[in-house]
Short mmCIF file of C-alpha atoms in Angstrom, two decimals:
data_model
loop_
_atom_site.label_atom_id
_atom_site.label_comp_id
_atom_site.label_asym_id
_atom_site.label_seq_id
_atom_site.Cartn_x
_atom_site.Cartn_y
_atom_site.Cartn_z
CA MET A 1 4.15 27.39 -10.47
CA ASP A 2 3.78 24.92 -13.36
CA ASN A 3 5.54 22.24 -11.31
CA LEU A 4 3.23 22.84 -8.34
CA ILE A 5 0.12 22.67 -10.54
CA PHE A 6 1.40 19.42 -12.07
CA CYS A 7 1.89 17.88 -8.61
CA LEU A 8 -1.51 19.04 -7.38
CA ASN A 9 -3.12 17.56 -10.50
CA ALA A 10 -1.43 14.26 -9.66
CA THR A 11 -2.40 14.10 -5.97
CA ILE A 12 -5.62 16.02 -5.39
CA PRO A 13 -7.94 13.85 -7.59
CA VAL A 14 -6.81 10.78 -5.66
CA PHE A 15 -7.72 12.30 -2.30
CA LEU A 16 -10.94 13.85 -3.60
CA LEU A 17 -12.14 10.34 -4.45
CA MET A 18 -11.33 9.27 -0.90
CA LEU A 19 -13.25 12.26 0.46
CA LEU A 20 -16.17 11.33 -1.77
CA GLY A 21 -16.22 7.90 -0.16
CA LEU A 22 -16.24 9.49 3.28
CA PHE A 23 -19.02 11.87 2.21
CA PHE A 24 -21.17 9.08 0.77
CA ARG A 25 -20.84 7.15 4.04
CA SER A 26 -21.74 10.22 6.08
CA ILE A 27 -25.02 10.71 4.16
CA GLY A 28 -25.90 7.02 4.43
CA MET A 29 -25.35 6.10 0.79
CA PHE A 30 -22.39 3.83 1.63
CA LYS A 31 -23.36 1.40 4.39
CA GLU A 32 -20.73 -0.53 6.34
CA HIS A 33 -21.61 -3.81 4.63
CA PHE A 34 -21.48 -2.21 1.20
CA VAL A 35 -18.05 -0.67 1.90
CA SER A 36 -16.79 -4.05 3.10
CA VAL A 37 -18.03 -5.76 -0.05
CA MET A 38 -16.58 -3.00 -2.24
CA ASN A 39 -13.18 -3.33 -0.54
CA ALA A 40 -13.27 -7.09 -1.09
CA PHE A 41 -14.23 -6.67 -4.76
CA VAL A 42 -11.40 -4.22 -5.43
CA PHE A 43 -8.84 -6.38 -3.60
CA LYS A 44 -9.90 -9.75 -5.02
CA VAL A 45 -11.05 -8.79 -8.53
CA ALA A 46 -10.52 -5.27 -9.87
CA LEU A 47 -6.91 -4.65 -8.78
CA PRO A 48 -5.63 -8.10 -9.85
CA VAL A 49 -7.35 -7.66 -13.22
CA LEU A 50 -5.81 -4.19 -13.60
CA LEU A 51 -2.33 -5.52 -12.86
CA PHE A 52 -2.90 -8.44 -15.24
CA GLN A 53 -3.99 -5.99 -17.95
CA GLU A 54 -0.90 -3.83 -17.49
CA LEU A 55 1.55 -6.73 -17.59
CA SER A 56 0.02 -9.25 -20.00
CA THR A 57 0.29 -6.95 -23.01
CA GLN A 58 3.92 -5.97 -22.33
CA ASN A 59 7.17 -7.54 -23.48
CA PHE A 60 8.25 -9.74 -20.54
CA SER A 61 11.96 -8.99 -20.96
CA GLU A 62 11.23 -5.26 -20.83
CA VAL A 63 8.75 -5.45 -17.93
CA TRP A 64 10.77 -7.57 -15.49
CA ASP A 65 13.42 -5.71 -13.51
CA GLY A 66 15.05 -7.94 -10.91
CA ARG A 67 17.38 -5.19 -9.72
CA PHE A 68 14.43 -2.91 -8.98
CA VAL A 69 12.51 -5.67 -7.17
CA LEU A 70 15.60 -6.44 -5.06
CA PHE A 71 16.03 -2.76 -4.19
CA CYS A 72 12.41 -2.51 -3.00
CA PHE A 73 12.83 -5.69 -0.95
CA ILE A 74 16.05 -4.56 0.75
CA VAL A 75 14.69 -1.09 1.55
CA THR A 76 11.53 -2.65 3.02
CA VAL A 77 13.63 -4.94 5.25
CA ILE A 78 15.64 -1.97 6.53
CA CYS A 79 12.44 0.00 7.25
CA VAL A 80 11.00 -2.95 9.16
CA LEU A 81 14.14 -3.43 11.28
CA PHE A 82 14.44 0.28 12.03
CA SER A 83 10.77 0.53 13.07
CA ALA A 84 11.04 -2.60 15.22
CA ALA A 85 14.12 -1.21 16.99
CA CYS A 86 12.37 2.11 17.69
CA SER A 87 9.29 0.27 18.99
CA LEU A 88 11.37 -1.07 21.89
CA LEU A 89 11.13 2.40 23.41
CA LEU A 90 7.41 1.81 24.02
CA ARG A 91 6.46 0.45 27.43
CA SER A 92 3.53 -1.58 26.13
CA LYS A 93 4.70 -4.78 24.46
CA GLU A 94 1.40 -5.11 22.61
CA ALA A 95 1.77 -1.62 21.15
CA ARG A 96 5.18 -2.46 19.69
CA GLY A 97 3.78 -4.75 17.02
CA GLU A 98 1.14 -2.25 15.98
CA PHE A 99 3.66 0.60 15.94
CA THR A 100 6.11 -1.34 13.78
CA GLN A 101 3.67 -2.52 11.14
CA ALA A 102 1.94 0.87 10.96
CA SER A 103 5.34 2.51 10.36
CA PHE A 104 6.24 0.48 7.27
CA ARG A 105 3.06 -0.91 5.68
CA SER A 106 2.03 1.31 2.78
CA SER A 107 -1.11 1.43 0.68
CA ALA A 108 1.27 0.39 -2.06
CA ALA A 109 -1.06 -1.54 -4.33
CA LEU A 110 -4.05 0.79 -4.54
CA LEU A 111 -2.37 4.18 -4.18
CA GLY A 112 0.69 3.11 -6.15
CA ILE A 113 -1.43 2.21 -9.16
CA SER A 114 -3.66 5.28 -8.73
CA PHE A 115 -0.84 7.82 -8.54
CA ILE A 116 1.22 6.43 -11.38
CA GLN A 117 -1.85 6.03 -13.60
CA ASN A 118 -2.79 9.61 -12.82
CA ILE A 119 0.65 10.83 -13.88
CA TYR A 120 1.60 8.48 -16.72
CA GLY A 121 -1.68 6.84 -17.78
CA SER A 122 -0.37 3.34 -16.98
CA ALA A 123 0.82 1.35 -13.97
CA GLY A 124 4.49 1.70 -14.95
CA MET A 125 6.85 0.04 -12.48
CA ALA A 126 4.26 -0.25 -9.70
CA PRO A 127 3.77 -4.03 -10.22
CA MET A 128 7.51 -4.61 -9.73
CA MET A 129 7.44 -2.50 -6.56
CA ILE A 130 4.48 -4.56 -5.31
CA ILE A 131 6.36 -7.83 -5.89
CA GLY A 132 9.34 -6.50 -3.95
CA SER A 133 7.44 -5.11 -0.96
CA VAL A 134 3.85 -6.33 -0.45
CA PRO A 135 4.55 -10.04 0.32
CA LEU A 136 7.17 -8.93 2.83
CA TYR A 137 4.72 -6.41 4.33
CA ASN A 138 2.27 -9.20 5.07
CA MET A 139 4.76 -11.75 6.38
CA MET A 140 6.48 -9.29 8.71
CA ALA A 141 3.18 -7.88 9.97
CA VAL A 142 1.97 -11.36 10.95
CA LEU A 143 5.26 -12.18 12.66
CA LEU A 144 5.35 -8.90 14.59
CA LEU A 145 1.72 -9.00 15.69
CA GLU A 146 2.00 -12.63 16.74
CA CYS A 147 5.19 -12.08 18.74
CA THR A 148 3.79 -9.06 20.62
CA ARG A 149 0.40 -10.48 21.58
CA THR A 150 -0.50 -10.43 25.28
CA ASP A 151 -3.46 -12.84 25.16
CA ARG A 152 -1.62 -15.99 24.12
CA SER A 153 -2.45 -17.80 27.33
CA SER A 154 -6.04 -18.24 26.16
CA GLU A 155 -4.98 -19.77 22.85
CA SER A 156 -3.55 -23.26 22.33
CA LYS A 157 -0.27 -23.86 20.57
CA ASP A 158 -2.07 -25.75 17.82
CA GLY A 159 -4.36 -22.77 17.33
CA ARG A 160 -1.41 -20.42 16.87
CA VAL A 161 0.28 -22.80 14.43
CA GLN A 162 -2.94 -23.04 12.46
CA LEU A 163 -3.20 -19.24 12.37
CA ILE A 164 0.34 -18.98 10.96
CA LYS A 165 -0.42 -21.64 8.34
CA GLN A 166 -3.59 -19.85 7.29
CA THR A 167 -1.73 -16.54 7.03
CA VAL A 168 1.10 -18.03 4.94
CA HIS A 169 -1.54 -19.57 2.68
CA GLY A 170 -3.19 -16.16 2.42
CA ILE A 171 0.09 -14.57 1.34
CA VAL A 172 0.76 -17.25 -1.28
CA THR A 173 -2.77 -16.90 -2.66
CA ASN A 174 -2.87 -13.10 -2.42
CA PRO A 175 -5.03 -11.98 -5.40
CA ILE A 176 -2.78 -9.01 -6.17
CA ILE A 177 0.34 -11.16 -6.31
CA LEU A 178 -1.51 -13.76 -8.39
CA GLY A 179 -2.67 -11.06 -10.81
CA ILE A 180 0.93 -9.92 -11.28
CA LEU A 181 2.26 -13.46 -11.72
CA VAL A 182 -0.42 -14.45 -14.23
CA GLY A 183 0.22 -11.23 -16.15
CA LEU A 184 3.97 -11.92 -16.25
CA ILE A 185 3.43 -15.52 -17.38
CA TRP A 186 0.95 -14.37 -20.04
CA SER A 187 3.48 -11.82 -21.24
CA ALA A 188 6.38 -14.30 -21.22
CA CYS A 189 4.35 -16.83 -23.24
CA ARG A 190 3.17 -14.08 -25.59
CA ILE A 191 -0.41 -15.35 -25.55
CA PRO A 192 -2.65 -13.18 -27.76
CA GLN A 193 -5.80 -11.58 -26.33
CA PRO A 194 -8.96 -11.61 -28.42
CA VAL A 195 -10.72 -8.25 -28.69
CA ILE A 196 -13.66 -9.48 -26.59
CA LEU A 197 -11.36 -10.59 -23.77
CA ALA A 198 -9.25 -7.43 -23.93
CA LYS A 199 -12.29 -5.15 -23.70
CA THR A 200 -13.81 -7.12 -20.84
CA VAL A 201 -10.53 -7.02 -18.91
CA ARG A 202 -10.24 -3.27 -19.52
CA TYR A 203 -13.78 -2.59 -18.29
CA VAL A 204 -13.18 -4.48 -15.04
CA ALA A 205 -9.72 -2.93 -14.59
CA ASN A 206 -11.15 0.58 -14.96
CA LEU A 207 -13.22 0.00 -11.80
CA ALA A 208 -10.20 -0.53 -9.57
CA THR A 209 -9.04 3.03 -8.98
CA PRO A 210 -12.33 4.91 -8.37
CA LEU A 211 -14.01 2.14 -6.36
CA GLY A 212 -10.89 1.38 -4.34
CA LEU A 213 -10.24 4.99 -3.38
CA MET A 214 -13.86 5.66 -2.42
CA ALA A 215 -13.96 2.45 -0.38
CA MET A 216 -10.75 3.47 1.38
CA GLY A 217 -12.22 6.86 2.25
CA ALA A 218 -15.48 5.33 3.45
CA SER A 219 -13.57 2.95 5.75
CA PHE A 220 -12.27 5.69 8.03
CA HIS A 221 -13.89 6.54 11.36
CA PHE A 222 -12.62 9.85 12.68
CA LYS A 223 -14.24 9.40 16.10
CA GLN A 224 -11.80 6.67 17.05
CA ALA A 225 -9.79 8.00 19.97
CA LEU A 226 -6.10 8.77 19.51
CA SER A 227 -5.27 7.61 23.01
CA MET A 228 -1.65 6.88 22.03
CA LEU A 229 -0.87 10.23 20.46
CA LYS A 230 2.95 10.24 20.76
CA PRO A 231 3.59 6.84 19.10
CA THR A 232 0.92 7.70 16.52
CA ILE A 233 2.79 10.89 15.60
CA ALA A 234 6.14 9.06 15.56
CA ALA A 235 4.88 6.25 13.31
CA SER A 236 3.24 8.78 10.99
CA PHE A 237 6.50 10.75 10.76
CA PHE A 238 8.41 7.59 9.87
CA LYS A 239 5.83 6.66 7.24
CA LEU A 240 5.43 10.00 5.50
CA VAL A 241 8.77 11.77 5.96
CA LEU A 242 11.72 9.87 7.43
CA PHE A 243 11.90 6.85 5.14
CA CYS A 244 11.47 9.04 2.06
CA ALA A 245 14.24 11.36 3.24
CA LEU A 246 16.57 8.41 3.82
CA PHE A 247 15.97 6.28 0.74
CA LEU A 248 14.82 8.56 -2.09
CA PRO A 249 18.35 10.02 -2.40
CA VAL A 250 19.69 6.46 -2.56
CA ALA A 251 17.23 5.61 -5.33
CA VAL A 252 18.21 8.73 -7.25
CA HIS A 253 21.90 7.90 -6.83
CA LEU A 254 21.23 4.41 -8.25
CA GLY A 255 19.70 5.97 -11.33
CA TYR A 256 15.97 5.46 -10.79
CA ARG A 257 13.80 8.04 -12.52
CA ASN A 258 10.22 8.64 -13.69
CA ASP A 259 7.75 5.83 -12.89
CA SER A 260 10.42 3.79 -11.09
CA LEU A 261 11.17 6.66 -8.72
CA ILE A 262 7.48 7.44 -8.20
CA SER A 263 6.86 3.75 -7.36
CA ILE A 264 9.60 3.95 -4.73
CA LEU A 265 8.07 7.17 -3.38
CA ILE A 266 4.69 5.44 -3.03
CA MET A 267 6.29 2.44 -1.32
CA LEU A 268 8.03 4.69 1.19
CA GLY A 269 5.69 7.64 1.68
CA SER A 270 2.10 6.62 1.00
CA PRO A 271 -0.31 6.42 3.97
CA THR A 272 -0.50 3.33 6.15
CA THR A 273 -2.87 0.76 4.70
CA VAL A 274 -6.25 0.15 6.33
CA SER A 275 -5.44 -3.56 6.53
CA CYS A 276 -3.06 -2.73 9.41
CA PHE A 277 -6.05 -2.03 11.63
CA ILE A 278 -7.99 -5.05 10.33
CA MET A 279 -5.07 -7.42 10.88
CA ALA A 280 -4.29 -6.03 14.34
CA LYS A 281 -7.89 -6.53 15.49
CA ASN A 282 -8.07 -10.04 14.03
CA MET A 283 -4.85 -11.07 15.77
CA GLY A 284 -5.87 -10.09 19.29
CA HIS A 285 -4.58 -6.51 19.48
CA ASP A 286 -6.48 -3.40 20.55
CA GLY A 287 -6.09 -1.67 17.18
CA THR A 288 -6.23 1.87 18.57
CA LEU A 289 -2.67 2.75 17.60
CA SER A 290 -3.12 1.22 14.13
CA SER A 291 -6.34 3.12 13.44
CA GLY A 292 -4.76 6.37 14.65
CA VAL A 293 -1.77 6.01 12.32
CA VAL A 294 -4.02 5.09 9.37
CA MET A 295 -6.16 8.16 10.00
CA MET A 296 -3.26 10.58 10.53
CA THR A 297 -1.14 9.38 7.59
CA THR A 298 -4.13 9.50 5.26
CA LEU A 299 -4.98 13.06 6.26
CA LEU A 300 -1.39 14.33 6.07
CA SER A 301 -0.26 12.40 2.98
CA ALA A 302 -2.23 14.77 0.75
CA PHE A 303 0.35 17.39 1.75
CA THR A 304 3.49 15.26 2.14
CA LEU A 305 3.09 13.34 -1.13
CA THR A 306 2.42 16.59 -2.96
CA GLY A 307 5.55 18.02 -1.37
CA TRP A 308 7.72 15.06 -2.35
CA LEU A 309 6.34 15.08 -5.90
CA TYR A 310 6.99 18.82 -6.15
CA LEU A 311 10.59 18.37 -4.96
CA LEU A 312 11.25 15.57 -7.45
CA LYS A 313 9.63 17.58 -10.24
CA VAL A 314 11.69 20.70 -9.49
CA LEU A 315 14.84 18.58 -9.52
CA GLY A 316 13.84 17.16 -12.92
CA LEU A 317 13.74 13.56 -11.70
CA PHE A 318 10.41 12.63 -13.32
#
């Protein structure tokens, strides 16, 4: 019972904040424009500052773990390839790209930080997991969505090349990645932080988790039709259950424990990120499958993540 209570204490507050965001939107307190601005603020400012805060005050040699980053990268590649192979079973070519990216793209940055902070009080190994997975998430999503588009005839070759260049630039200048890199450089150079700077950074960083989770909850629209129910269920199963069942034992065998193992759990089993739907719509796809997977994985992850945490806790792995 103590283990179950511990796991519920780790997961339920995160999802209650998301429900609060949904509630505030339903009563008109959170307007669409406000939610959009709040999402942008968390992504471009609060989360990068939080990651900078976590890393800049650490010993660089102790923070960096190349083996862990490589593990996250390799596992992500395998998940992408497996999802892409399974997507070939779908008749609709356009749906294949959406299915694949929705199966592997986690809410790794926001939920990873939130969960680990809730358990340990700090970001732990989440920044290393983000380095190993998030850039690859974005690059593979762009490639998959571009290759499975059905409206290319209306777009010039130069336009497609420009889109790819803009997307690569967006990955290189990703605020979350920049926050991690600046934090690592600051740590490696051992630059001191004046009290005024440290307090200001902490105040901004403290906004990331509550604002980000409420914005995520307020972004969902439950009335969107689940017209592709079977692939939605399949992608959700991959995201919440299958990949965890396949790779968590591997991580345990390799000796990962505590915040490292929880970071891997978040990478594998957290709900599909809302940016899947946004990217699909902006790259000429319908977005129905993406929105369905985002909605279903978010609803069910409150139970699956609690279950995985409970299993790891019972086994004494964190």
